Amino acid sequence: MLYFDHCASTPPYEEVVQTMLEVMKSVYANPSSLHREGTQADKLIERSRTLLSEQLQTGSGNWIFTSGGTESNNMAIKGAARQYAARGKHLITTQIEHASVYEAFAQLEEEGFRVTYLPVDHTGHVNVEQLEKALTDETILVSVMHVNNEIGTIQPIEQIGRLLKRFPRIMFHVDAVQSISKQPIKVSEWGIDLLTGSAHKLRGPRGVGFLYVREGVVLHPLLSGGSQENGYRAGTQNVPAIVGSAKALRMSMERMEERERRLSDLKRQLIQHIKGISELALNGAEPCASHIVHFSYPGMKPEVVIHMLEQHGIMASTKSACSSKDDKPSRVLLALSASREHATSGVRISLGDEHTEKDIDALAAALVDIVKQLKPLERRLT
């Protein structure tokens, strides 16, 4: 089997699995308990926070452990908006955010907040000048993802952060779920107040995410009932998963530069193959993450392509995993001014550590065979 769905989830490092198993066996006390065993569990959590700060060079500030990227995004966006609503009720995001961001803003609109959804150009990038023009005296939060989870475009986070430093009353949130350990991130230098990550996107366990909260920033908690996670997230922490996520982050960060070079080469190889298949159309453009290739097959349902790839022993996806089971056009592709036919036929290939040139050639050969089989059926299967 060839697994090309790393944007949805990644295979955990064996070392992470073993570490979590050891923690589950030996450190099972509640980290909020006052006895020695509870203190030991709490120390593991605090060491994990320190490791995140060291690896991502965030310096002072809090790392909050959550259940994943979706909860972290909701905590950052709703928490900041509700906490600072007295300053103003205008929020800014983009049209191509992950559903956990996009729908969080939609919920805040129902609470009386006004949201500006910035457009992107045909390549999938935000214009910083347009963002500046959208700012008002009532703006309290700007949320822009670093790497788009569907087409892989890299947003100008550094330039946005530089702009927002002139407006200290505005919080800057970045969804970095698809970029941590894959793209350089300079949290403090770029003026990021809130940063979201997810362990299972970087070869850690599912069910654990993390949220950086800059020192001095206060969030309105989503959950109440306990003082865990500095009062931001009530509930007993998942110590083995937290420790595993910190270890996975360290291991992934150590491999980042080498991974970027290798995956960039594999991506170029795959793109050349796809360009040779006239029925397929690539989506997005540079700057773009090295681990994502996205294309459309206009006139064909993407799930047909996905299932035929599976028959070749290849696993891929359509949209983000959170939205892959609905048959609506891709909101991201529509934002790029794609036609409905184009936007309903997207396929995402996401690369990982295990892939080789041979794997790319096998994927390309499968695509050629699939298109050959489907060509007579185009538009009859839409």
Coordinates of C-alpha atoms in Angstrom, one line a residue:
M1 CA 0.0 0.0 0.0
L2 CA 1.1 3.5 -0.8
Y3 CA -0.3 6.1 1.6
F4 CA -0.5 9.6 0.1
D5 CA -2.9 11.1 2.7
H6 CA -0.4 12.7 5.1
C7 CA -2.5 15.9 5.3
A8 CA -5.3 13.9 6.9
S9 CA -3.1 11.9 9.3
T10 CA 0.4 10.6 9.5
P11 CA 1.8 7.3 10.7
P12 CA 3.3 7.8 14.2
Y13 CA 7.0 7.4 14.8
E14 CA 7.7 4.0 16.4
E15 CA 9.6 5.8 19.1
V16 CA 6.5 7.9 19.9
V17 CA 4.4 4.7 20.2
Q18 CA 6.9 3.1 22.6
T19 CA 7.1 6.3 24.7
M20 CA 3.4 6.5 25.0
L21 CA 3.1 2.9 26.0
E22 CA 5.7 3.4 28.7
V23 CA 3.9 6.4 30.1
M24 CA 0.6 4.6 30.0
K25 CA 2.0 1.8 32.1
S26 CA 4.0 3.8 34.6
V27 CA 2.4 7.2 34.9
Y28 CA -1.3 6.7 35.3
A29 CA -2.1 9.1 38.1
N30 CA -4.2 12.2 37.6
P31 CA -1.8 15.1 37.1
S32 CA -4.0 17.3 39.2
S33 CA -3.6 15.1 42.3
L34 CA -1.3 16.4 45.0
H35 CA 0.5 13.1 45.8
R36 CA 3.9 12.1 44.4
E37 CA 2.5 10.1 41.5
G38 CA 0.2 13.0 40.5
T39 CA 3.2 15.4 40.7
Q40 CA 5.2 13.1 38.4
A41 CA 2.4 13.2 35.8
D42 CA 2.2 17.0 36.0
K43 CA 5.9 17.3 35.6
L44 CA 5.7 15.4 32.3
I45 CA 3.1 17.8 31.0
E46 CA 5.2 20.8 32.0
R47 CA 8.3 19.3 30.4
S48 CA 6.2 18.8 27.2
R49 CA 5.3 22.5 27.3
T50 CA 8.9 23.5 27.6
L51 CA 9.9 21.2 24.7
L52 CA 7.3 22.9 22.5
S53 CA 8.6 26.3 23.5
E54 CA 12.1 25.3 22.7
Q55 CA 11.4 23.6 19.4
L56 CA 9.2 26.5 18.1
Q57 CA 11.3 29.2 19.8
T58 CA 8.3 30.9 21.3
G59 CA 10.0 32.1 24.5
S60 CA 7.5 33.3 27.1
G61 CA 3.9 32.4 26.6
N62 CA 1.6 29.5 27.3
W63 CA 1.1 26.2 25.4
I64 CA -2.4 24.8 26.0
F65 CA -2.9 21.1 25.2
T66 CA -6.3 20.3 23.6
S67 CA -7.9 17.4 21.8
G68 CA -6.7 18.5 18.4
G69 CA -6.4 21.3 15.8
T70 CA -10.2 21.8 15.6
E71 CA -10.5 22.5 19.4
S72 CA -7.4 24.7 19.3
N73 CA -8.8 26.8 16.5
N74 CA -12.1 27.2 18.2
M75 CA -10.4 28.0 21.5
A76 CA -8.2 30.7 19.9
I77 CA -10.9 32.3 17.8
K78 CA -13.9 32.2 20.1
G79 CA -11.8 32.7 23.2
A80 CA -10.2 35.9 21.8
A81 CA -13.3 37.3 20.2
R82 CA -15.4 36.9 23.4
Q83 CA -12.6 38.1 25.7
Y84 CA -12.0 41.3 23.8
A85 CA -15.5 42.0 22.5
A86 CA -15.6 45.3 24.5
R87 CA -12.8 46.6 22.2
G88 CA -14.9 45.9 19.1
K89 CA -16.8 43.2 17.3
H90 CA -15.1 43.1 13.9
L91 CA -13.1 40.0 12.9
I92 CA -11.1 39.1 9.8
T93 CA -10.3 35.8 8.2
T94 CA -10.1 34.3 4.7
Q95 CA -12.4 32.5 2.4
I96 CA -10.1 29.4 2.3
E97 CA -9.7 28.6 6.0
H98 CA -10.1 25.1 7.4
A99 CA -13.7 24.3 8.4
S100 CA -12.8 24.6 12.1
V101 CA -11.9 28.2 11.5
Y102 CA -14.4 29.1 8.9
E103 CA -17.4 27.7 10.9
A104 CA -16.1 29.2 14.2
F105 CA -16.4 32.6 12.6
A106 CA -19.8 31.8 11.3
Q107 CA -20.9 31.0 14.8
L108 CA -19.5 34.2 16.1
E109 CA -21.5 36.1 13.4
E110 CA -24.6 34.6 15.0
E111 CA -23.5 36.1 18.3
G112 CA -23.4 39.6 16.8
F113 CA -19.8 39.8 15.5
R114 CA -19.1 41.2 12.1
V115 CA -16.7 39.1 10.0
T116 CA -14.8 40.0 6.8
Y117 CA -13.9 37.0 4.7
L118 CA -10.9 38.1 2.6
P119 CA -10.7 36.8 -1.0
V120 CA -7.7 35.1 -2.5
D121 CA -6.3 35.4 -6.0
H122 CA -6.5 32.7 -8.6
T123 CA -3.4 31.0 -7.1
G124 CA -4.9 30.9 -3.6
H125 CA -3.0 33.7 -1.9
V126 CA -4.1 36.5 0.3
N127 CA -3.3 40.1 -0.6
V128 CA -1.8 41.9 2.4
E129 CA -2.9 45.3 1.1
Q130 CA -6.5 44.1 0.9
L131 CA -6.2 42.9 4.5
E132 CA -4.9 46.3 5.6
K133 CA -7.9 48.0 3.8
A134 CA -10.3 45.7 5.7
L135 CA -9.0 46.8 9.1
T136 CA -11.2 49.1 11.2
D137 CA -11.2 50.7 14.6
E138 CA -13.5 47.8 15.7
T139 CA -11.2 45.0 14.5
I140 CA -10.0 42.8 17.3
L141 CA -8.9 39.5 15.6
V142 CA -7.3 38.5 12.4
S143 CA -7.0 34.7 11.6
V144 CA -5.0 33.5 8.6
M145 CA -3.8 30.0 8.1
H146 CA -0.1 29.4 7.2
V147 CA -0.4 26.5 4.8
N148 CA -3.8 25.7 3.2
N149 CA -4.8 22.1 4.1
E150 CA -6.3 21.5 0.7
I151 CA -4.1 23.0 -2.0
G152 CA -1.0 23.8 0.0
T153 CA -0.6 27.5 -0.7
I154 CA 1.6 29.3 1.8
Q155 CA 0.2 32.6 3.1
P156 CA 2.3 35.7 3.7
I157 CA 2.2 35.3 7.5
E158 CA 5.4 37.3 8.1
Q159 CA 4.1 40.3 6.2
I160 CA 0.7 40.2 7.9
G161 CA 2.4 40.0 11.3
R162 CA 4.6 43.0 10.4
L163 CA 1.4 44.9 9.4
L164 CA -0.5 44.0 12.6
K165 CA 2.3 45.0 14.9
R166 CA 1.2 48.6 14.1
F167 CA -2.2 47.7 15.7
P168 CA -1.4 46.2 19.1
R169 CA -5.1 46.0 20.0
I170 CA -5.6 43.3 17.3
M171 CA -4.9 39.7 18.0
F172 CA -3.2 37.6 15.3
H173 CA -4.1 33.9 15.1
V174 CA -2.4 31.5 12.7
D175 CA -3.6 28.0 12.0
A176 CA -0.3 26.2 11.5
V177 CA -1.6 22.6 11.6
Q178 CA -0.2 21.9 8.1
S179 CA 3.0 23.9 8.5
I180 CA 4.6 23.0 11.8
S181 CA 7.7 20.9 11.2
K182 CA 7.2 21.5 7.4
Q183 CA 7.8 25.2 7.0
P184 CA 9.8 27.6 9.1
I185 CA 7.7 29.6 11.6
K186 CA 9.1 32.5 13.7
V187 CA 6.3 33.0 16.1
S188 CA 7.7 35.9 18.1
E189 CA 9.4 37.6 15.3
W190 CA 6.3 37.5 13.1
G191 CA 4.1 38.9 15.9
I192 CA 1.8 35.8 16.2
D193 CA -0.4 36.0 19.3
L194 CA -2.1 32.6 18.9
L195 CA -0.8 29.5 17.0
T196 CA -2.5 26.2 16.4
G197 CA -0.9 22.8 15.9
S198 CA -2.0 19.2 15.8
A199 CA 0.1 16.2 16.8
H200 CA -1.2 13.6 14.3
K201 CA -0.2 15.8 11.4
L202 CA 3.5 15.5 12.4
R203 CA 3.7 11.7 13.2
G204 CA 2.3 12.0 16.7
P205 CA -0.9 10.6 18.2
R206 CA -4.4 11.5 17.2
G207 CA -6.5 13.3 19.8
V208 CA -4.0 15.9 21.0
G209 CA -3.5 19.4 19.8
F210 CA -1.7 22.4 21.1
L211 CA -2.3 26.2 21.1
Y212 CA 0.3 28.8 21.8
V213 CA -1.0 31.9 23.7
R214 CA 1.3 34.8 23.8
E215 CA 2.1 36.2 27.2
G216 CA -0.4 38.9 28.1
V217 CA -3.1 37.5 25.9
V218 CA -6.2 36.2 27.7
L219 CA -8.8 33.9 26.3
H220 CA -12.4 33.3 27.3
P221 CA -12.4 29.5 28.1
L222 CA -14.5 27.1 26.1
L223 CA -14.7 24.5 28.9
S224 CA -15.3 25.1 32.5
G225 CA -15.1 22.8 35.5
G226 CA -11.5 22.8 36.5
S227 CA -8.2 24.7 36.6
Q228 CA -6.3 22.5 34.2
E229 CA -4.3 24.0 31.4
N230 CA -3.9 27.3 33.2
G231 CA -7.7 27.5 33.5
Y232 CA -8.3 27.5 29.8
R233 CA -9.4 23.9 29.4
A234 CA -11.0 22.0 32.2
G235 CA -10.6 18.2 32.2
T236 CA -8.0 15.6 33.1
Q237 CA -5.1 15.8 30.7
N238 CA -4.1 12.9 28.4
V239 CA -0.6 12.6 29.7
P240 CA 0.7 9.8 27.4
A241 CA -0.7 11.6 24.3
I242 CA 0.8 15.0 25.4
V243 CA 4.2 13.4 26.0
G244 CA 4.0 11.6 22.7
S245 CA 3.0 14.8 20.9
A246 CA 6.0 16.7 22.3
K247 CA 8.4 13.9 21.2
A248 CA 6.9 13.7 17.8
L249 CA 7.3 17.5 17.4
R250 CA 11.0 17.3 18.4
M251 CA 11.7 14.4 16.0
S252 CA 9.9 16.1 13.2
M253 CA 11.6 19.5 13.7
E254 CA 15.0 17.8 13.7
R255 CA 14.1 16.4 10.2
M256 CA 12.5 19.5 8.8
E257 CA 15.2 20.8 6.5
E258 CA 16.1 17.4 5.0
R259 CA 12.4 16.6 4.6
E260 CA 11.7 19.9 2.8
R261 CA 14.5 19.2 0.3
R262 CA 13.5 15.6 -0.4
L263 CA 9.7 16.3 -0.6
S264 CA 10.3 19.3 -2.9
D265 CA 12.1 17.0 -5.3
L266 CA 9.3 14.4 -5.2
K267 CA 6.7 17.1 -5.6
R268 CA 8.4 18.4 -8.8
Q269 CA 8.6 14.9 -10.1
L270 CA 4.9 14.3 -9.5
I271 CA 3.9 17.7 -11.0
Q272 CA 5.8 16.9 -14.2
H273 CA 3.9 13.6 -14.4
I274 CA 0.5 15.3 -13.9
K275 CA 1.3 18.0 -16.5
G276 CA 1.7 15.2 -18.9
I277 CA -1.9 14.1 -18.4
S278 CA -4.0 16.6 -20.3
E279 CA -7.2 15.7 -18.5
L280 CA -5.9 16.8 -15.1
A281 CA -5.5 20.4 -14.0
L282 CA -3.2 21.4 -11.1
N283 CA -4.5 23.8 -8.5
G284 CA -2.6 26.4 -6.5
A285 CA 0.8 27.9 -7.2
E286 CA 4.0 28.9 -5.5
P287 CA 4.7 29.7 -2.8
C288 CA 3.3 26.3 -1.9
A289 CA 4.1 23.6 0.7
S290 CA 6.3 20.8 -0.5
H291 CA 4.1 18.0 0.8
I292 CA 0.9 18.8 -1.0
V293 CA -0.1 18.4 -4.7
H294 CA -3.7 19.1 -5.7
F295 CA -5.4 18.6 -9.0
S296 CA -8.8 18.4 -10.5
Y297 CA -10.3 16.1 -13.1
P298 CA -13.1 18.2 -14.5
G299 CA -16.1 16.1 -15.6
M300 CA -15.3 13.3 -13.1
K301 CA -16.4 12.7 -9.5
P302 CA -13.3 12.7 -7.3
E303 CA -14.5 9.8 -5.2
V304 CA -14.4 7.7 -8.4
V305 CA -10.7 8.6 -8.9
I306 CA -10.0 7.9 -5.2
H307 CA -11.6 4.4 -5.3
M308 CA -9.8 3.5 -8.5
L309 CA -6.5 4.6 -6.9
E310 CA -7.3 2.4 -4.0
Q311 CA -7.7 -0.5 -6.4
H312 CA -4.0 0.2 -7.3
G313 CA -3.1 0.1 -3.6
I314 CA -2.8 3.9 -3.4
M315 CA -4.6 5.9 -0.7
A316 CA -5.3 9.6 -1.4
S317 CA -8.1 12.0 -0.6
T318 CA -10.4 14.7 -2.0
K319 CA -10.8 17.7 0.2
S320 CA -9.8 17.9 3.8
A321 CA -10.6 14.8 5.8
C322 CA -13.2 16.8 7.8
S323 CA -15.1 17.6 4.6
S324 CA -14.3 14.6 2.3
K325 CA -17.6 12.8 2.7
D326 CA -19.8 15.6 1.4
D327 CA -20.3 16.2 -2.3
K328 CA -20.4 19.9 -2.3
P329 CA -17.9 21.9 -4.4
S330 CA -14.7 22.8 -2.7
R331 CA -15.1 26.1 -1.0
V332 CA -11.3 26.6 -1.5
L333 CA -11.4 26.0 -5.2
L334 CA -14.5 28.2 -5.7
A335 CA -12.5 31.0 -3.9
L336 CA -9.9 30.6 -6.6
S337 CA -12.6 31.4 -9.2
A338 CA -12.7 27.8 -10.3
S339 CA -15.8 26.6 -12.2
R340 CA -18.3 24.4 -10.3
E341 CA -17.2 21.4 -12.5
H342 CA -13.5 22.1 -11.5
A343 CA -14.3 22.7 -7.9
T344 CA -16.2 19.4 -7.5
S345 CA -13.5 17.2 -9.0
G346 CA -10.4 17.9 -6.8
V347 CA -8.0 15.2 -5.6
R348 CA -5.3 15.8 -2.9
I349 CA -2.0 14.0 -2.8
S350 CA 0.0 14.6 0.4
L351 CA 3.5 13.3 0.7
G352 CA 5.4 11.9 3.7
D353 CA 8.7 10.7 5.1
E354 CA 8.4 7.2 3.6
H355 CA 7.9 8.2 0.0
T356 CA 10.5 7.6 -2.8
E357 CA 10.9 8.4 -6.5
K358 CA 9.7 4.8 -7.2
D359 CA 6.4 5.6 -5.3
I360 CA 5.9 8.7 -7.3
D361 CA 6.3 6.8 -10.5
A362 CA 3.8 4.2 -9.3
L363 CA 1.3 6.9 -8.5
A364 CA 1.8 8.6 -11.9
A365 CA 1.4 5.3 -13.7
A366 CA -1.8 4.6 -11.8
L367 CA -3.2 8.0 -12.7
V368 CA -2.4 7.4 -16.4
D369 CA -4.2 4.1 -16.3
I370 CA -7.2 5.5 -14.4
V371 CA -7.7 8.4 -16.8
K372 CA -7.4 6.0 -19.7
Q373 CA -10.2 3.9 -18.3
L374 CA -12.4 6.9 -17.3
K375 CA -11.9 9.0 -20.4
P376 CA -14.9 7.5 -22.3
L377 CA -17.1 8.1 -19.2
E378 CA -16.3 11.8 -18.6
R379 CA -19.3 13.9 -17.5
R380 CA -21.5 10.8 -17.4
L381 CA -20.2 10.2 -13.8
T382 CA -20.6 13.7 -12.5

